Tab-separated table of C-alpha atoms and ligand atoms in Angstrom:
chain	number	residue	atom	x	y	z
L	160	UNK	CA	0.000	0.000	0.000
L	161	UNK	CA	1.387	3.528	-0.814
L	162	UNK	CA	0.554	6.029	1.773
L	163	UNK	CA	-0.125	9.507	-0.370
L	164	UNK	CA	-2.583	11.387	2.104
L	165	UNK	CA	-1.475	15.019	2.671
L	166	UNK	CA	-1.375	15.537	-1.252
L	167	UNK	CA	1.735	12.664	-1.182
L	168	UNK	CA	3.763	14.090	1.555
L	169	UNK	CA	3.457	17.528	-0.242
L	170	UNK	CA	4.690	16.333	-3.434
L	171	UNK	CA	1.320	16.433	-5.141
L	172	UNK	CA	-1.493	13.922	-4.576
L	173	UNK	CA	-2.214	13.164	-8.466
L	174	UNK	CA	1.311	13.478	-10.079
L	175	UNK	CA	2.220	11.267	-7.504
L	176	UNK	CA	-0.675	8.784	-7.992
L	177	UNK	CA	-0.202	8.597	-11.501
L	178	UNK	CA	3.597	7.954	-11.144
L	179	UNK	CA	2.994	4.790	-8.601
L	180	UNK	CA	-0.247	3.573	-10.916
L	181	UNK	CA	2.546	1.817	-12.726
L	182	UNK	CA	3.812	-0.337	-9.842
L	183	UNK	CA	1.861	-3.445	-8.496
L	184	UNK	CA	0.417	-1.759	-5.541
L	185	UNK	CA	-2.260	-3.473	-3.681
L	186	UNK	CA	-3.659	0.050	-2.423
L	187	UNK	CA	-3.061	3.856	-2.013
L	188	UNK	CA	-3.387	4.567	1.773
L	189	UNK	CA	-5.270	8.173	1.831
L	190	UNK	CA	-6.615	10.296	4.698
L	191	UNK	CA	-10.307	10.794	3.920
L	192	UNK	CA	-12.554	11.253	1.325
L	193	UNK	CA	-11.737	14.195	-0.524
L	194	UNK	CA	-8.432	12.154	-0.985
L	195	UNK	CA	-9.954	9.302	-2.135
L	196	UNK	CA	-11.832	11.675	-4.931
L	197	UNK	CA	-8.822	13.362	-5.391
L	198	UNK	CA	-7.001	10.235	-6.659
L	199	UNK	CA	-9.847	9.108	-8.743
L	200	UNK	CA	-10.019	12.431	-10.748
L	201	UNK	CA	-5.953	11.141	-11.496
L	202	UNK	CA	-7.940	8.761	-13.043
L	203	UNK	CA	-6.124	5.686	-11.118
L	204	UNK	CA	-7.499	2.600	-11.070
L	205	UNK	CA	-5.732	0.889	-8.181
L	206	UNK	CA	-7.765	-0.031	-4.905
L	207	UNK	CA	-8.327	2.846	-2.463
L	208	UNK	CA	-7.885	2.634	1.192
L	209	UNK	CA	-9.148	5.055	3.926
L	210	UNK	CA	-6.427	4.924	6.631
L	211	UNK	CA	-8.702	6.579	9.373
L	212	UNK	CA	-12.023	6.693	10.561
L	213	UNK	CA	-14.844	8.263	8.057
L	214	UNK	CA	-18.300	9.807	9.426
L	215	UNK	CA	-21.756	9.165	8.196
L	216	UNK	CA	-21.939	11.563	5.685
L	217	UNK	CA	-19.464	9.920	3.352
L	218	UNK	CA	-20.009	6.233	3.600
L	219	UNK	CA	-22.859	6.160	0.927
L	220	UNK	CA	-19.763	7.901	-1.228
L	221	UNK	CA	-17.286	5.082	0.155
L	222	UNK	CA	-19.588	1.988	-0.875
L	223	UNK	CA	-20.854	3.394	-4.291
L	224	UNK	CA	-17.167	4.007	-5.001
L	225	UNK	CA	-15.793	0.680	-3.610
L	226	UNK	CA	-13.814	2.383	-1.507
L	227	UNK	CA	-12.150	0.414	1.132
L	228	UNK	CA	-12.426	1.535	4.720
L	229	UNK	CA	-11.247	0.317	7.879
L	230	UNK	CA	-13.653	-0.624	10.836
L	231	UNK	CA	-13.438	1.036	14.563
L	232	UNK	CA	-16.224	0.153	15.355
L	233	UNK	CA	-20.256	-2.127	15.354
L	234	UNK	CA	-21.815	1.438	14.524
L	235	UNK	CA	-20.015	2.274	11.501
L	236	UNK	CA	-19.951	-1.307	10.516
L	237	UNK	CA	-23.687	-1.495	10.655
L	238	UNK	CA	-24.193	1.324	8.869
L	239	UNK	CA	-21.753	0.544	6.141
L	240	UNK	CA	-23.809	-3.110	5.925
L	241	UNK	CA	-26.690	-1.166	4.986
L	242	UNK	CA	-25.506	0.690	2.560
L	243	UNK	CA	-23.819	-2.148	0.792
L	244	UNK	CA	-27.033	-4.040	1.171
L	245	UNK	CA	-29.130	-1.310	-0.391
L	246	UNK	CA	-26.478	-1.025	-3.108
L	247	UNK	CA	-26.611	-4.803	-3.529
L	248	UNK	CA	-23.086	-5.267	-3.399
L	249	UNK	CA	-21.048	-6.918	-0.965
L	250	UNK	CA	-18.479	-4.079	0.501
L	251	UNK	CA	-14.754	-4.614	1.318
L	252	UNK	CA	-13.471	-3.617	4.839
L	253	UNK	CA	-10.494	-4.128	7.108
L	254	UNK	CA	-10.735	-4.895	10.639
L	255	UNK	CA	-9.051	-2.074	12.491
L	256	UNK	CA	-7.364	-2.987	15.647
L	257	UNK	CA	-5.649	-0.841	18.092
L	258	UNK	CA	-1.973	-2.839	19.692
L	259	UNK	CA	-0.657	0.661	20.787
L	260	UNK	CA	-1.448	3.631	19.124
L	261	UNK	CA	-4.413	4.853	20.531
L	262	UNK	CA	-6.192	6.471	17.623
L	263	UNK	CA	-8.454	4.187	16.406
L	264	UNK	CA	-9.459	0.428	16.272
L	265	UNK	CA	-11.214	-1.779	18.173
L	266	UNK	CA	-9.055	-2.606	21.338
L	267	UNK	CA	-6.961	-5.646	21.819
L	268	UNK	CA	-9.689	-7.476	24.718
L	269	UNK	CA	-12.775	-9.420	22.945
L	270	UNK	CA	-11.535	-9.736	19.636
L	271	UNK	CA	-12.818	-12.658	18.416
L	272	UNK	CA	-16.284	-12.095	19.775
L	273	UNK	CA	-16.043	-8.631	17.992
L	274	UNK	CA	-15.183	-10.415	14.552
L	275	UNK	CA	-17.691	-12.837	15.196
L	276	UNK	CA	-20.475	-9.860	15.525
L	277	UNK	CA	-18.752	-8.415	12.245
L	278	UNK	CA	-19.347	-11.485	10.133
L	279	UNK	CA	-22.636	-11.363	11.041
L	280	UNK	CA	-23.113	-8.927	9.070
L	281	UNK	CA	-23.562	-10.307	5.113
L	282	UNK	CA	-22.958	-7.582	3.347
L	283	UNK	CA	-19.749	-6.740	4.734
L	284	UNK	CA	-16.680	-9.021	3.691
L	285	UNK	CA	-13.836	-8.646	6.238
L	286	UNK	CA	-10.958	-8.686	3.498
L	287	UNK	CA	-8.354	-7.485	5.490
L	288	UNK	CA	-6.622	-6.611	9.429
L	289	UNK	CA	-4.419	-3.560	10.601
L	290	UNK	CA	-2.611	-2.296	12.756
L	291	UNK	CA	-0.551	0.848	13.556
L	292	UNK	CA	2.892	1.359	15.101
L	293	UNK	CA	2.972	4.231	17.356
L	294	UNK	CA	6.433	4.321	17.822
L	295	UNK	CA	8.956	2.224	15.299
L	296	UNK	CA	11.086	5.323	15.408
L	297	UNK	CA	11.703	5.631	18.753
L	298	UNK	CA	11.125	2.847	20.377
L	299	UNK	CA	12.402	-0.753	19.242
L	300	UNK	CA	11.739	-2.746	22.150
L	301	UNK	CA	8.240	-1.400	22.221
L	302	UNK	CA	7.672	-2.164	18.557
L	303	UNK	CA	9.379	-5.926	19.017
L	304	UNK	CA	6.473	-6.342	21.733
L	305	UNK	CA	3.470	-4.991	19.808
L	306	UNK	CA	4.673	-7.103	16.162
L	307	UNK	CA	5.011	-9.956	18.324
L	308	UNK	CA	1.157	-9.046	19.842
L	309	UNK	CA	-0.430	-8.200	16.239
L	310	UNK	CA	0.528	-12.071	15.163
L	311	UNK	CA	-0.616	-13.546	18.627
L	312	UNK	CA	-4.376	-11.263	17.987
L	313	UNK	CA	-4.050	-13.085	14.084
L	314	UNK	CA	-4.177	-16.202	15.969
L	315	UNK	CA	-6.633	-15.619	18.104
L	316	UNK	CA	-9.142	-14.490	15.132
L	317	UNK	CA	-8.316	-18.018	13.345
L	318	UNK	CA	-5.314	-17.620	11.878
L	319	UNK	CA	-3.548	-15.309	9.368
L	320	UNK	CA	-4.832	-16.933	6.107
L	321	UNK	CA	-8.226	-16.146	7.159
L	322	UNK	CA	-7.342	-12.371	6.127
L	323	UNK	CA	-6.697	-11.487	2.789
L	324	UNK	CA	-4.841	-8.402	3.934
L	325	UNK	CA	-2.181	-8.175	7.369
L	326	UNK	CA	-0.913	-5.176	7.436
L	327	UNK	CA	1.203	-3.042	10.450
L	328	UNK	CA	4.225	-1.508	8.930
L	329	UNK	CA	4.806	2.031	8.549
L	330	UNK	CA	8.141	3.070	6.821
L	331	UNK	CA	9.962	2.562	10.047
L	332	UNK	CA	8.305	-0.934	10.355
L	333	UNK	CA	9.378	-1.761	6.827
L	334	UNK	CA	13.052	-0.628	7.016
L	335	UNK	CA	13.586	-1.902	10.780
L	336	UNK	CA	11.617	-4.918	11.666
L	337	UNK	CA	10.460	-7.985	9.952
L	338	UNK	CA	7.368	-8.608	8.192
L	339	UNK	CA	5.871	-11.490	10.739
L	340	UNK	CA	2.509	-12.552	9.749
L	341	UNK	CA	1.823	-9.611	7.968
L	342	UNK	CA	1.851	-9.853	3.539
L	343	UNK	CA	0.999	-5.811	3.299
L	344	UNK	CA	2.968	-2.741	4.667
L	345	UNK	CA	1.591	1.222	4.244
L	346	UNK	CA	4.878	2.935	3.451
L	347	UNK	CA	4.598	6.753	3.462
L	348	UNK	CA	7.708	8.692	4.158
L	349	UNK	CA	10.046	6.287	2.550
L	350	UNK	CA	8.501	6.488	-1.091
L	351	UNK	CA	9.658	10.038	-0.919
L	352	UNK	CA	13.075	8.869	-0.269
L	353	UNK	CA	12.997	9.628	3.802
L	354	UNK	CA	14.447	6.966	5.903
L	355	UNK	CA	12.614	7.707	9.197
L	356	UNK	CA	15.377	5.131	11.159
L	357	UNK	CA	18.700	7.339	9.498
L	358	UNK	CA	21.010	4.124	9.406
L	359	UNK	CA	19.087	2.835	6.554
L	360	UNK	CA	19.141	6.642	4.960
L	361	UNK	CA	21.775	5.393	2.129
L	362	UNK	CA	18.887	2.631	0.663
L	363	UNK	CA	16.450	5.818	-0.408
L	364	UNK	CA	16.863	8.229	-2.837
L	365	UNK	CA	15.525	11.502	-1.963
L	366	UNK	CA	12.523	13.308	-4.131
L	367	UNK	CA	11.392	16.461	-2.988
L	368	UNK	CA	13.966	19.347	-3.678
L	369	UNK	CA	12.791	22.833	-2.074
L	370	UNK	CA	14.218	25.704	-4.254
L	371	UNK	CA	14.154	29.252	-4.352
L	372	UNK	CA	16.379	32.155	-5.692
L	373	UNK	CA	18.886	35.194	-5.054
L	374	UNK	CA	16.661	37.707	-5.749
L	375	UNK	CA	19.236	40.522	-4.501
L	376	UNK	CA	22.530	40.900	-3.176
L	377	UNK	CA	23.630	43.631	-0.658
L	378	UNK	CA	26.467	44.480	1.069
L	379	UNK	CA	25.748	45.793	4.676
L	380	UNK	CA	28.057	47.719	7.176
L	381	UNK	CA	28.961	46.254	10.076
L	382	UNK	CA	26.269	47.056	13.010
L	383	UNK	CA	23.154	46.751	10.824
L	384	UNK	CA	19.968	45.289	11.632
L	385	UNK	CA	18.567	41.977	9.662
L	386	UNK	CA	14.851	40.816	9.562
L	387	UNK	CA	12.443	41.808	12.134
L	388	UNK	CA	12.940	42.081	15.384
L	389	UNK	CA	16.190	42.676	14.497
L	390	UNK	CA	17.306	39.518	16.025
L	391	UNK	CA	20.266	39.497	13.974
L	392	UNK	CA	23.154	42.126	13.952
L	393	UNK	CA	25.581	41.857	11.587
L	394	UNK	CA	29.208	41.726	12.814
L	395	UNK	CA	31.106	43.059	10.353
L	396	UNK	CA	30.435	44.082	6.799
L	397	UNK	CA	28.467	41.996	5.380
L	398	UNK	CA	27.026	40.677	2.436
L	399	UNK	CA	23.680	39.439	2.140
L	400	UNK	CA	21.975	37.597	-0.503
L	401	UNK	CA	17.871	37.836	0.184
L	402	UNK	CA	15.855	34.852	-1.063
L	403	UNK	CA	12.465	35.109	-2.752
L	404	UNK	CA	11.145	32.050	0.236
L	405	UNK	CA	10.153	32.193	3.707
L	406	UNK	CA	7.530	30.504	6.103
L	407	UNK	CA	4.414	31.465	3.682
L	408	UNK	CA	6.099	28.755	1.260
L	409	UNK	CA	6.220	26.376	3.940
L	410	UNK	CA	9.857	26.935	5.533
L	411	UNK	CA	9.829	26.645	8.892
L	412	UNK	CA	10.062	29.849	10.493
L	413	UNK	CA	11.071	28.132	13.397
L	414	UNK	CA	15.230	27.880	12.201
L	415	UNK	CA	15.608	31.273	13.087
L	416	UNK	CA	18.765	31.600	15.024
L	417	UNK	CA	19.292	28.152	15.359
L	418	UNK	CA	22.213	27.866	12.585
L	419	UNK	CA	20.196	26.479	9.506
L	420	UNK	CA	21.626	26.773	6.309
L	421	UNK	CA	20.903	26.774	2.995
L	422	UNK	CA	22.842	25.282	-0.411
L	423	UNK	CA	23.553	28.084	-3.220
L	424	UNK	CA	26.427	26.987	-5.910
L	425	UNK	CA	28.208	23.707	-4.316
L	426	UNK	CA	28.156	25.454	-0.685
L	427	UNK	CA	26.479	25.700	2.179
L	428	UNK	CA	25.533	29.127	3.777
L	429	UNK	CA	24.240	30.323	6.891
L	430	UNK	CA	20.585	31.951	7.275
L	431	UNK	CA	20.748	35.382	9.451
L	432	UNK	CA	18.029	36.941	11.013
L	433	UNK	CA	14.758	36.015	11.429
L	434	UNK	CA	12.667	34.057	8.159
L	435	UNK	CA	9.978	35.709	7.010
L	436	UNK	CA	6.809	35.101	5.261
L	437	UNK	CA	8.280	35.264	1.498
L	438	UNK	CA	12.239	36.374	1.927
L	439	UNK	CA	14.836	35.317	3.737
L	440	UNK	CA	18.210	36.420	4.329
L	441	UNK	CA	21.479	34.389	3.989
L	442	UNK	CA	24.989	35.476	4.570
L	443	UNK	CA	27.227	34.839	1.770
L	444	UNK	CA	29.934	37.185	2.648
L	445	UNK	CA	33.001	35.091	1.660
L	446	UNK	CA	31.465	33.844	-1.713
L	447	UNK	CA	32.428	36.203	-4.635
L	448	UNK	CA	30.653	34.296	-7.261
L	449	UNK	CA	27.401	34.156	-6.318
L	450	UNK	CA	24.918	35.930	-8.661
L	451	UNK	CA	21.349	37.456	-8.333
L	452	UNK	CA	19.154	34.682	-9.717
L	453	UNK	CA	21.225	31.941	-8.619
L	454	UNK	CA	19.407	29.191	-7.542
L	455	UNK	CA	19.339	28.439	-3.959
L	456	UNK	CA	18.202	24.716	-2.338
L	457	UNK	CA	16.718	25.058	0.880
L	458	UNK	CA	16.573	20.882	1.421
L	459	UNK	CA	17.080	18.280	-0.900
L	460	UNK	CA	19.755	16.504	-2.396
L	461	UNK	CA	22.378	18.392	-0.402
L	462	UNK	CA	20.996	18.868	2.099
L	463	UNK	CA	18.541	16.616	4.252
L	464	UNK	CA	15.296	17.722	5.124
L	465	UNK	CA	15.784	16.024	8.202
L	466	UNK	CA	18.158	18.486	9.292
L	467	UNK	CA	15.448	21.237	8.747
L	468	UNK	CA	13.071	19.747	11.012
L	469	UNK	CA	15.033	18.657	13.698
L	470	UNK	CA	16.511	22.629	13.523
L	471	UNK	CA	12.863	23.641	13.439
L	472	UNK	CA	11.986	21.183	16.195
L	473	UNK	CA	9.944	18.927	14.256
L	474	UNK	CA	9.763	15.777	12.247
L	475	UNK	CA	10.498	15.611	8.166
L	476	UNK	CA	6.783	15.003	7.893
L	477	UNK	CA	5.368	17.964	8.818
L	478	UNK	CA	7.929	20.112	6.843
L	479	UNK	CA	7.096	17.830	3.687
L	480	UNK	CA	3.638	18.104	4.229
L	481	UNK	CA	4.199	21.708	4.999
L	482	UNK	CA	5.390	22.913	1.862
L	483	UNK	CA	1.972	25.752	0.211
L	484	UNK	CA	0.622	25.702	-2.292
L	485	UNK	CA	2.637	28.778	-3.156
L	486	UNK	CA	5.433	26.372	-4.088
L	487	UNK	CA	5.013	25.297	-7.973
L	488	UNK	CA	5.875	21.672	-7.700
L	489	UNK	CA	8.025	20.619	-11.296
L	490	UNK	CA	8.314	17.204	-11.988
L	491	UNK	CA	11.267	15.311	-13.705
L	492	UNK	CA	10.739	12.203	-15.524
M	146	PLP	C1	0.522	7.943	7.737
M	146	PLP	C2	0.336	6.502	7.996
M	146	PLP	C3	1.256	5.569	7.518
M	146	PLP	C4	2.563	5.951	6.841
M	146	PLP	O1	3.494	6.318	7.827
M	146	PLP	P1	5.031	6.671	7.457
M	146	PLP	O2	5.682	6.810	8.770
M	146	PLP	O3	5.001	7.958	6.693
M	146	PLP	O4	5.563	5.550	6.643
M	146	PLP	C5	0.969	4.223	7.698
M	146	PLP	N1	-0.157	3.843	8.342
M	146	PLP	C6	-1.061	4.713	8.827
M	146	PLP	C7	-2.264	4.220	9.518
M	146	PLP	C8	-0.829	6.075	8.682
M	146	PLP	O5	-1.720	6.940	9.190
């Protein structure tokens, strides 16, 4: 399953879609339903699957589309029964459970007697069984515990091969544990080229490369103010290359004065002062050869995104997903 919710990590939900439609995925793992609709206007054919929990409104939308949701609870299954019963056509779910996360599911205690009540109902064919890691990241004991849990709950409910689907991994699952009873995993992050476990950072390729330009060079005297709240002072005289980005683009305002940098012409050079909401400043004082219209990389290639966002105190996901619409995405072949 490939996880594009959030418009594919900020990369562009369609373009994104279209490029994966190629590969033999067993799903796209989306958000919700305008998602969902989103990926079908790509004109996609693979299987859809809503990673979290939908409300009322939209499951007549979910079962005349085929849509495949995942089940927290009797209520929603119930009502999804209906609706596939008064389409006439039997609707795909996965059982939801929760081993850890705490977000959604149907908890670990009473399982079976909760499948049981789910079978009941006709119209509903329980295809598949997930799971979510909470923290693969972070915490690999933890994890070790709760794989070892999800394949003790498959044999509880009968056995693995009585689920089409198994599915627990995130991209930290995938790179750092094994698969155990599981035959599906909902990468997100990693298709992007983001190893969320940085040993295995050299198997991924990165995609998303943030860019922006010189749009003006100055030289300052030492002494003078730069940004608001003049935060910044320069030091001596400086020069100063402003950049046509800031936080409105979706750069974290938050690297202010905590040493980010960007990449203009093979180097690496400090921001100064504080971002703003379409410029920043950088100081590129002992670089003759920079130009006004140079390009400038903000992350990418050269530099990891993962450095932004632990500078910006955050996680590579949020500045991914955090890049605006302002930001014309270009794609290479
Ligand atoms: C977002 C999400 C994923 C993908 O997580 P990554 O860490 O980006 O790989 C997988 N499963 C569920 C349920 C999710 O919500």
């Amino acid at each position: 399953m490939a996880v594009v919710k959030a418009g594919a990590y900020g990369h562009g939900l369609e373009e994104i879609a279209r490029a994966l439609a190629t590969e033999e995925l067993a799903f796209f793992g989306v958000a919700n339903v305008r998602e969902a609709r989103q990926i079908r206007h790509a004109g996609v054919a693979t299987r859809i699957y809503l990673l979290g929990p939908t409300w009322s409104a939209e499951r007549a939308e979910i079962v005349a589309r085929d849509w495949t949701p995942c089940i927290s609870s009797l209520d929603e299954a119930r009502e999804f029964a209906g609706l596939a019963a008064a389409r006439g056509a039997r609707l795909k779910v996965h059982l939801a459970v929760d081993t850890g996360m705490g977000r959604g599911g149907f908890v670990a205690d009473g399982l079976p007697a909760t499948l049981a009540a789910l079978e009941q109902l006709e119209w509903l064919e329980i295809e598949g069984v997930g799971s979510h890691l909470p923290s693969a990241d972070e915490d690999a004991p933890f994890t070790r515990r709760q794989m070892a849990r999800f394949d003790a709950i498959l044999d509880e409910l009968g056995g693995a091969a009585r689920f089409r689907w198994r599915h627990l991994s995130n991209s930290a699952g995938v790179l750092g544990y094994g698969n155990g009873a599981c035959n599906l995993a909902r990468p997100g992050l990693m298709l992007y080229g983001i190893a969320p476990l940085p040993a295995f950072q050299h198997l991924l390729r990165n995609v998303m490369t943030l860019k922006s330009r010189v749009t003006l060079l100055r030289d300052l005297p030492s002494g003078h103010g730069v940004s608001y709240g003049r935060a910044f002072v320069t030091q001596r005289p400086t020069r100063v290359a402003t950049v046509g980005i800031g936080y409105g683009d979706g750069y974290p305002r938050q690297v202010s004065g905590r040493g980010a940098e960007v990449w203009i012409d093979g180097r690496r050079f400090p921001i100064i002062g504080r971002v703003t909401m379409d410029q920043m400043m950088v100081d590129v004082t002992d670089c003759t050869t920079i130009r006004e219209g140079d390009e400038v990389e903000l992350f990418g290639a050269h530099l990891p995104v993962t450095e932004v966002a632990s500078q910006a105190q955050t996680i590579a996901w949020e500045i991914l997903t955090g890049i605006t619409p302002r930001v014309m995405r270009c794609y290479s072949e």
